[in-house]
């Protein structure tokens, strides 16, 4: 079988061991990146196709008559037309639980940066204010402790659960919001998100992006949070309405936000959250998942998915 990896550069920057791919299949065409107009030619003879963020619509899938399996080098499958793959009977398998440690440490890197006012103090040092100080330390930006804070978690899968455990290690009180899935109604005794928001010091998002969760955190829900509360989003950019978040931070209604994901990515230069005047915003370029160990785990997940398919027992099937 021949495999094609369309965008290896999104996972490997020359620092990973590619042996898992070679263990899974003997023949690979590895492309660092693939433009839309290059897809059809590159996948024409593919039997196994791996993509991270390259979009595969009906036309692309039709251009690969020998295709037997699609693997995503990620958990999300928004970039693949699952109706078209199902029509062809092509299984789509994703990578799961490969970046838990990386994401959770990033959640707390964002949170700790906000509560310690790390960015503000580093800016003071660069501006020479510590050297000019008449005392041994600077105390211009109030510092808070995580211990005793109330953390609300939306989405209680592997990442949400791991975030909760880490929060408890910091002495935080953790409450999980009720499930947003329609089939959970009446069977979930956890508090509804709208009821929980006014009680929180920190809100951390770990749910998938669906039609139901698009702009889940909008102006109405931001208004329910207290003026010194913090928002953390390492899940999907579309969960938060960006203009509403920017306004909440500018007005001082929200104490701060740590954001690793936006919509779209990469963001245009005029994206609302890239404005230089937004206070107490820590923005990172979708790197919560990107520890080297996590990226290596992605390749191991791809290997396991291919080997399971070849053995006749596919795993991590999203659609077929």
Tab-separated table of C-alpha atoms in Angstrom:
chain	number	residue	atom	x	y	z
A	1	UNK	CA	0.000	0.000	0.000
A	2	UNK	CA	1.135	3.552	-0.730
A	3	UNK	CA	0.648	6.347	1.747
A	4	UNK	CA	0.572	10.099	1.150
A	5	UNK	CA	1.083	12.667	3.928
A	6	UNK	CA	-0.074	16.029	2.583
A	7	UNK	CA	1.211	18.438	5.256
A	8	UNK	CA	3.958	16.863	7.328
A	9	UNK	CA	5.348	20.314	8.094
A	10	UNK	CA	2.386	20.974	10.401
A	11	UNK	CA	3.616	18.200	12.703
A	12	UNK	CA	7.327	17.653	12.074
A	13	UNK	CA	9.838	20.497	11.975
A	14	UNK	CA	12.782	18.148	11.451
A	15	UNK	CA	12.809	17.109	15.108
A	16	UNK	CA	10.655	13.964	15.012
A	17	UNK	CA	11.395	10.309	14.395
A	18	UNK	CA	9.447	9.307	11.266
A	19	UNK	CA	9.957	5.598	11.897
A	20	UNK	CA	6.307	5.057	12.975
A	21	UNK	CA	5.168	5.984	9.472
A	22	UNK	CA	7.680	3.611	7.896
A	23	UNK	CA	6.581	0.851	10.267
A	24	UNK	CA	2.992	1.300	9.173
A	25	UNK	CA	3.605	1.316	5.414
A	26	UNK	CA	6.655	0.641	3.245
A	27	UNK	CA	5.948	3.346	0.647
A	28	UNK	CA	5.269	7.005	1.406
A	29	UNK	CA	5.077	10.279	-0.448
A	30	UNK	CA	5.792	12.864	2.244
A	31	UNK	CA	4.904	16.453	1.343
A	32	UNK	CA	5.805	19.298	3.667
A	33	UNK	CA	2.759	21.304	2.568
A	34	UNK	CA	0.144	20.999	-0.153
A	35	UNK	CA	-1.724	23.827	-1.865
A	36	UNK	CA	-5.341	23.233	-2.943
A	37	UNK	CA	-4.395	23.041	-6.616
A	38	UNK	CA	-1.805	20.326	-5.851
A	39	UNK	CA	-4.110	17.929	-4.009
A	40	UNK	CA	-5.575	15.968	-6.917
A	41	UNK	CA	-2.224	15.144	-8.496
A	42	UNK	CA	-0.604	14.153	-5.207
A	43	UNK	CA	-3.340	11.797	-4.037
A	44	UNK	CA	-4.132	10.185	-7.395
A	45	UNK	CA	-2.453	6.875	-6.487
A	46	UNK	CA	-2.832	7.084	-2.712
A	47	UNK	CA	-4.342	4.168	-0.827
A	48	UNK	CA	-3.768	5.714	2.601
A	49	UNK	CA	-4.012	9.469	2.963
A	50	UNK	CA	-2.831	11.482	5.986
A	51	UNK	CA	-3.775	15.121	6.479
A	52	UNK	CA	-3.645	17.526	9.369
A	53	UNK	CA	-5.239	20.686	8.005
A	54	UNK	CA	-5.378	20.222	4.212
A	55	UNK	CA	-9.039	20.338	3.201
A	56	UNK	CA	-10.476	17.303	1.440
A	57	UNK	CA	-13.758	18.068	-0.288
A	58	UNK	CA	-15.780	15.846	-2.620
A	59	UNK	CA	-13.630	16.750	-5.630
A	60	UNK	CA	-10.410	15.787	-3.869
A	61	UNK	CA	-11.836	12.505	-2.630
A	62	UNK	CA	-13.107	11.700	-6.128
A	63	UNK	CA	-9.575	12.315	-7.454
A	64	UNK	CA	-8.238	9.341	-5.473
A	65	UNK	CA	-9.897	6.221	-6.926
A	66	UNK	CA	-7.624	3.817	-5.007
A	67	UNK	CA	-8.152	5.476	-1.621
A	68	UNK	CA	-8.938	3.022	1.186
A	69	UNK	CA	-8.258	5.014	4.394
A	70	UNK	CA	-7.915	8.616	5.569
A	71	UNK	CA	-6.065	9.399	8.781
A	72	UNK	CA	-6.027	12.806	10.392
A	73	UNK	CA	-2.880	13.914	12.190
A	74	UNK	CA	-5.190	15.665	14.651
A	75	UNK	CA	-8.422	15.062	16.531
A	76	UNK	CA	-10.640	17.393	14.512
A	77	UNK	CA	-12.043	16.380	11.141
A	78	UNK	CA	-13.682	19.669	10.095
A	79	UNK	CA	-11.420	19.768	7.032
A	80	UNK	CA	-12.771	16.514	5.578
A	81	UNK	CA	-16.101	16.064	3.801
A	82	UNK	CA	-17.343	13.090	5.812
A	83	UNK	CA	-20.439	12.677	3.646
A	84	UNK	CA	-18.210	12.138	0.605
A	85	UNK	CA	-15.987	9.632	2.412
A	86	UNK	CA	-19.025	7.744	3.728
A	87	UNK	CA	-20.479	7.549	0.232
A	88	UNK	CA	-17.263	5.889	-0.905
A	89	UNK	CA	-17.054	3.707	2.204
A	90	UNK	CA	-13.670	5.175	3.141
A	91	UNK	CA	-13.021	5.105	6.897
A	92	UNK	CA	-11.742	8.316	8.484
A	93	UNK	CA	-9.680	7.766	11.633
A	94	UNK	CA	-8.428	10.545	13.891
A	95	UNK	CA	-5.668	10.895	16.477
A	96	UNK	CA	-6.822	10.990	20.080
A	97	UNK	CA	-5.402	11.841	23.493
A	98	UNK	CA	-1.933	12.524	22.130
A	99	UNK	CA	-1.373	15.981	23.618
A	100	UNK	CA	-2.984	15.848	27.056
A	101	UNK	CA	0.138	16.767	29.029
A	102	UNK	CA	1.091	19.464	26.538
A	103	UNK	CA	-2.342	21.107	26.514
A	104	UNK	CA	-2.830	21.002	30.276
A	105	UNK	CA	0.542	22.587	30.990
A	106	UNK	CA	-0.316	25.293	28.443
A	107	UNK	CA	-3.640	25.975	30.171
A	108	UNK	CA	-1.757	26.672	33.373
A	109	UNK	CA	1.012	28.583	31.630
A	110	UNK	CA	-1.670	30.976	30.364
A	111	UNK	CA	-3.417	31.066	33.717
A	112	UNK	CA	-0.233	31.626	35.705
A	113	UNK	CA	0.900	34.349	33.321
A	114	UNK	CA	-2.379	36.148	33.981
A	115	UNK	CA	-2.519	35.807	37.770
A	116	UNK	CA	1.158	36.675	38.299
A	117	UNK	CA	0.957	39.548	35.760
A	118	UNK	CA	4.107	38.089	34.249
A	119	UNK	CA	3.845	39.972	30.956
A	120	UNK	CA	3.351	43.322	32.688
A	121	UNK	CA	6.348	42.844	34.971
A	122	UNK	CA	8.564	41.685	32.113
A	123	UNK	CA	7.573	44.802	30.174
A	124	UNK	CA	8.474	46.938	33.209
A	125	UNK	CA	11.927	45.367	33.372
A	126	UNK	CA	12.538	45.932	29.668
A	127	UNK	CA	11.476	49.559	30.129
A	128	UNK	CA	14.053	50.021	32.912
A	129	UNK	CA	11.542	50.528	35.716
A	130	UNK	CA	13.130	47.970	38.059
A	131	UNK	CA	16.542	49.591	37.705
A	132	UNK	CA	14.945	52.965	38.447
A	133	UNK	CA	12.981	51.705	41.441
A	134	UNK	CA	13.610	53.117	44.934
A	135	UNK	CA	12.999	49.687	46.503
A	136	UNK	CA	14.046	46.105	45.922
A	137	UNK	CA	10.898	44.963	44.087
A	138	UNK	CA	8.106	46.225	41.890
A	139	UNK	CA	4.539	45.958	43.173
A	140	UNK	CA	2.663	47.889	40.501
A	141	UNK	CA	0.527	45.004	39.205
A	142	UNK	CA	-1.599	43.066	41.722
A	143	UNK	CA	-0.721	39.371	41.899
A	144	UNK	CA	-3.274	36.683	42.703
A	145	UNK	CA	-2.930	33.048	43.749
A	146	UNK	CA	-4.692	30.134	42.130
A	147	UNK	CA	-5.317	28.525	45.508
A	148	UNK	CA	-8.905	29.168	46.505
A	149	UNK	CA	-10.057	30.228	43.033
A	150	UNK	CA	-13.161	28.612	41.560
A	151	UNK	CA	-12.518	27.018	38.159
A	152	UNK	CA	-15.352	26.110	35.821
A	153	UNK	CA	-14.698	23.561	33.089
A	154	UNK	CA	-16.757	23.225	29.913
A	155	UNK	CA	-16.166	19.850	28.290
A	156	UNK	CA	-15.170	16.993	30.559
A	157	UNK	CA	-13.373	14.579	28.293
A	158	UNK	CA	-9.742	13.577	28.737
A	159	UNK	CA	-8.479	17.180	28.571
A	160	UNK	CA	-11.151	18.600	30.849
A	161	UNK	CA	-10.557	15.902	33.438
A	162	UNK	CA	-6.776	16.369	33.353
A	163	UNK	CA	-7.206	20.135	33.728
A	164	UNK	CA	-9.434	19.564	36.734
A	165	UNK	CA	-6.862	17.330	38.426
A	166	UNK	CA	-4.116	19.872	37.876
A	167	UNK	CA	-6.330	22.669	39.197
A	168	UNK	CA	-6.992	20.737	42.377
A	169	UNK	CA	-3.220	20.327	42.833
A	170	UNK	CA	-3.017	24.139	42.840
A	171	UNK	CA	-5.722	24.285	45.506
A	172	UNK	CA	-8.488	25.445	43.180
A	173	UNK	CA	-12.128	24.489	43.563
A	174	UNK	CA	-13.403	22.791	40.408
A	175	UNK	CA	-16.928	22.638	39.022
A	176	UNK	CA	-17.812	21.046	35.714
A	177	UNK	CA	-20.590	22.664	33.698
A	178	UNK	CA	-23.434	20.503	32.510
A	179	UNK	CA	-23.018	18.767	29.189
A	180	UNK	CA	-23.963	20.729	26.092
A	181	UNK	CA	-24.963	17.614	24.164
A	182	UNK	CA	-28.703	17.460	23.372
A	183	UNK	CA	-28.856	13.805	24.423
A	184	UNK	CA	-27.603	14.687	27.916
A	185	UNK	CA	-30.665	16.742	28.831
A	186	UNK	CA	-32.327	15.502	31.999
A	187	UNK	CA	-29.529	13.030	32.748
A	188	UNK	CA	-26.912	15.514	33.932
A	189	UNK	CA	-26.977	16.862	37.495
A	190	UNK	CA	-24.111	19.308	36.914
A	191	UNK	CA	-24.951	23.033	36.900
A	192	UNK	CA	-25.943	24.669	33.645
A	193	UNK	CA	-23.258	26.920	32.179
A	194	UNK	CA	-25.355	30.077	32.503
A	195	UNK	CA	-25.995	29.370	36.190
A	196	UNK	CA	-22.327	28.605	36.847
A	197	UNK	CA	-20.725	31.627	35.171
A	198	UNK	CA	-21.421	34.242	37.895
A	199	UNK	CA	-19.764	32.023	40.516
A	200	UNK	CA	-16.461	31.521	38.700
A	201	UNK	CA	-13.004	33.020	38.990
A	202	UNK	CA	-11.779	31.108	35.940
A	203	UNK	CA	-13.559	29.520	32.975
A	204	UNK	CA	-11.632	26.983	30.880
A	205	UNK	CA	-13.005	25.597	27.618
A	206	UNK	CA	-12.367	22.002	26.520
A	207	UNK	CA	-15.385	21.184	24.349
A	208	UNK	CA	-15.534	20.522	20.597
A	209	UNK	CA	-16.685	23.127	18.103
A	210	UNK	CA	-20.124	22.285	16.732
A	211	UNK	CA	-23.099	24.258	15.483
A	212	UNK	CA	-24.336	24.191	19.082
A	213	UNK	CA	-21.084	25.557	20.543
A	214	UNK	CA	-20.217	28.157	17.873
A	215	UNK	CA	-19.661	31.435	19.805
A	216	UNK	CA	-20.644	29.657	23.008
A	217	UNK	CA	-18.942	32.461	24.916
A	218	UNK	CA	-20.533	35.590	23.499
A	219	UNK	CA	-21.312	39.045	24.891
A	220	UNK	CA	-24.260	37.729	26.899
A	221	UNK	CA	-22.260	35.034	28.645
A	222	UNK	CA	-19.193	37.250	29.133
A	223	UNK	CA	-21.487	39.686	30.951
A	224	UNK	CA	-22.389	36.926	33.419
A	225	UNK	CA	-18.748	36.544	34.499
A	226	UNK	CA	-17.441	38.730	37.306
A	227	UNK	CA	-15.207	41.708	36.531
A	228	UNK	CA	-12.023	40.019	37.762
A	229	UNK	CA	-12.650	36.584	36.267
A	230	UNK	CA	-10.401	34.942	33.683
A	231	UNK	CA	-11.172	33.047	30.481
A	232	UNK	CA	-8.923	30.303	29.077
A	233	UNK	CA	-9.482	28.792	25.626
A	234	UNK	CA	-7.169	26.105	24.278
A	235	UNK	CA	-9.946	24.212	22.486
A	236	UNK	CA	-11.297	25.848	19.308
A	237	UNK	CA	-11.294	29.491	18.269
A	238	UNK	CA	-14.929	29.473	17.212
A	239	UNK	CA	-16.073	28.841	20.791
A	240	UNK	CA	-15.473	32.509	21.686
A	241	UNK	CA	-16.907	35.521	19.903
A	242	UNK	CA	-13.725	37.591	19.399
A	243	UNK	CA	-15.180	41.103	19.199
A	244	UNK	CA	-17.184	40.510	22.370
A	245	UNK	CA	-14.078	39.275	24.176
A	246	UNK	CA	-12.016	42.251	23.028
A	247	UNK	CA	-14.729	44.625	24.238
A	248	UNK	CA	-15.038	42.879	27.615
A	249	UNK	CA	-11.277	43.209	28.189
A	250	UNK	CA	-11.127	46.830	27.026
A	251	UNK	CA	-14.046	47.826	29.250
A	252	UNK	CA	-12.500	46.174	32.292
A	253	UNK	CA	-15.457	43.855	32.734
A	254	UNK	CA	-13.249	40.785	32.326
A	255	UNK	CA	-10.061	40.418	34.343
A	256	UNK	CA	-8.074	38.679	31.608
A	257	UNK	CA	-8.019	36.001	28.946
A	258	UNK	CA	-5.539	33.361	27.824
A	259	UNK	CA	-6.292	32.365	24.242
A	260	UNK	CA	-4.419	29.785	22.156
A	261	UNK	CA	-6.929	29.413	19.314
A	262	UNK	CA	-8.783	31.840	17.071
A	263	UNK	CA	-10.987	31.620	13.996
A	264	UNK	CA	-9.739	31.603	11.298
A	265	UNK	CA	-6.163	30.379	11.616
A	266	UNK	CA	-3.841	31.913	10.754
A	267	UNK	CA	-5.733	35.081	11.703
A	268	UNK	CA	-5.858	38.062	9.346
A	269	UNK	CA	-3.945	41.132	10.474
A	270	UNK	CA	-7.207	42.884	11.354
A	271	UNK	CA	-8.532	40.064	13.560
A	272	UNK	CA	-10.224	41.586	16.639
A	273	UNK	CA	-7.901	39.810	19.071
A	274	UNK	CA	-4.724	41.036	17.351
A	275	UNK	CA	-5.429	44.682	18.189
A	276	UNK	CA	-2.518	46.075	20.252
A	277	UNK	CA	-4.691	47.956	22.755
A	278	UNK	CA	-6.421	44.963	24.381
A	279	UNK	CA	-5.373	44.758	28.050
A	280	UNK	CA	-4.720	41.546	29.977
A	281	UNK	CA	-4.845	39.301	26.927
A	282	UNK	CA	-2.269	36.520	26.567
A	283	UNK	CA	-2.426	35.196	23.016
A	284	UNK	CA	-0.432	32.212	21.754
A	285	UNK	CA	-0.383	30.837	18.165
A	286	UNK	CA	-2.178	27.485	18.585
A	287	UNK	CA	0.787	25.904	20.344
A	288	UNK	CA	-0.882	24.259	23.354
A	289	UNK	CA	-0.728	20.899	21.593
A	290	UNK	CA	2.747	21.305	20.131
A	291	UNK	CA	5.230	19.876	22.631
A	292	UNK	CA	7.678	17.625	20.808
A	293	UNK	CA	6.450	14.572	22.725
A	294	UNK	CA	2.860	15.339	21.690
A	295	UNK	CA	3.790	15.708	18.032
A	296	UNK	CA	5.654	12.402	18.183
A	297	UNK	CA	2.536	10.868	19.700
A	298	UNK	CA	0.576	12.028	16.635
A	299	UNK	CA	2.780	9.909	14.387
A	300	UNK	CA	2.331	6.959	16.730
A	301	UNK	CA	-1.434	7.437	16.531
A	302	UNK	CA	-1.297	7.492	12.722
A	303	UNK	CA	0.794	4.318	12.767
A	304	UNK	CA	-1.641	2.573	15.117
A	305	UNK	CA	-4.630	3.608	12.989
A	306	UNK	CA	-3.058	2.314	9.778
A	307	UNK	CA	-1.926	-0.962	11.324
A	308	UNK	CA	-5.352	-1.547	12.861
A	309	UNK	CA	-7.011	-0.935	9.495
A	310	UNK	CA	-4.652	-3.329	7.709
A	311	UNK	CA	-5.362	-5.950	10.386
A	312	UNK	CA	-9.094	-5.600	9.752
A	313	UNK	CA	-9.928	-3.967	13.081
A	314	UNK	CA	-10.001	-0.185	12.478
A	315	UNK	CA	-9.690	2.111	15.499
A	316	UNK	CA	-10.559	5.763	16.181
A	317	UNK	CA	-13.158	5.753	13.400
A	318	UNK	CA	-14.899	9.097	12.992
A	319	UNK	CA	-16.835	8.137	9.875
A	320	UNK	CA	-17.006	5.241	7.444
